[in-house]
């Protein structure tokens, strides 16, 4: 969770992904027991238990999400101070605010570039390539928005759905 804000760029790689925030998708870097709005949901029962990473959208690449998640987990193993304090039963009783997940792709890309641990683990060249690619896509989408007077969501669909 220490790096959840940075890995959001991999978990939500298109502008449309950020429309889901707050609609059963996480808005803060936190975890909770059976809480679908937490970044990590802990599900416990008599039969089985599991952790669910709730950050990725359906548009994310599972390989990049796994790589970023493993890199973040390695930091927790190497430095116990990087582990986030235990959750409370309800966000309403939190005394300290939890870090907010970026609300747009440009913000997520900035946070990714600023997270030196994740950048070093994934490789500076890869992170530079990824952020350049995403910023290029954003420029194309913005040009369609301005030229065709359409919404960002419609421009996103035009860019990605034309191949289907």
Short mmCIF file of C-alpha atoms in Angstrom, two decimals, residues 1 4 26 28-43 50-55 69 87:
data_model
loop_
_atom_site.label_atom_id
_atom_site.label_comp_id
_atom_site.label_asym_id
_atom_site.label_seq_id
_atom_site.Cartn_x
_atom_site.Cartn_y
_atom_site.Cartn_z
CA UNK A 1 0.00 0.00 0.00
CA UNK A 4 -0.40 1.94 -4.29
CA UNK A 26 -10.96 2.24 -4.28
CA UNK A 28 -7.66 5.63 -1.00
CA UNK A 29 -4.55 3.57 -0.36
CA UNK A 30 -5.93 1.38 2.41
CA UNK A 31 -7.03 -2.15 3.24
CA UNK A 32 -9.98 -3.55 5.05
CA UNK A 33 -11.82 -6.69 6.03
CA UNK A 34 -14.50 -7.48 3.44
CA UNK A 35 -14.49 -3.82 2.27
CA UNK A 36 -14.97 -3.52 -1.48
CA UNK A 37 -13.91 0.12 -1.49
CA UNK A 38 -10.49 -0.64 -0.01
CA UNK A 39 -7.44 -0.99 -2.23
CA UNK A 40 -6.85 -4.41 -0.72
CA UNK A 41 -9.82 -6.43 0.49
CA UNK A 42 -9.15 -9.12 3.08
CA UNK A 43 -11.74 -11.89 2.92
CA UNK A 50 -7.66 -14.51 0.54
CA UNK A 51 -6.46 -11.03 -0.36
CA UNK A 52 -7.98 -9.19 -3.29
CA UNK A 53 -6.16 -6.31 -4.97
CA UNK A 54 -9.01 -4.02 -6.00
CA UNK A 55 -6.97 -1.37 -7.82
CA UNK A 69 2.63 -5.43 -7.11
CA UNK A 87 -7.10 -1.24 9.09
#
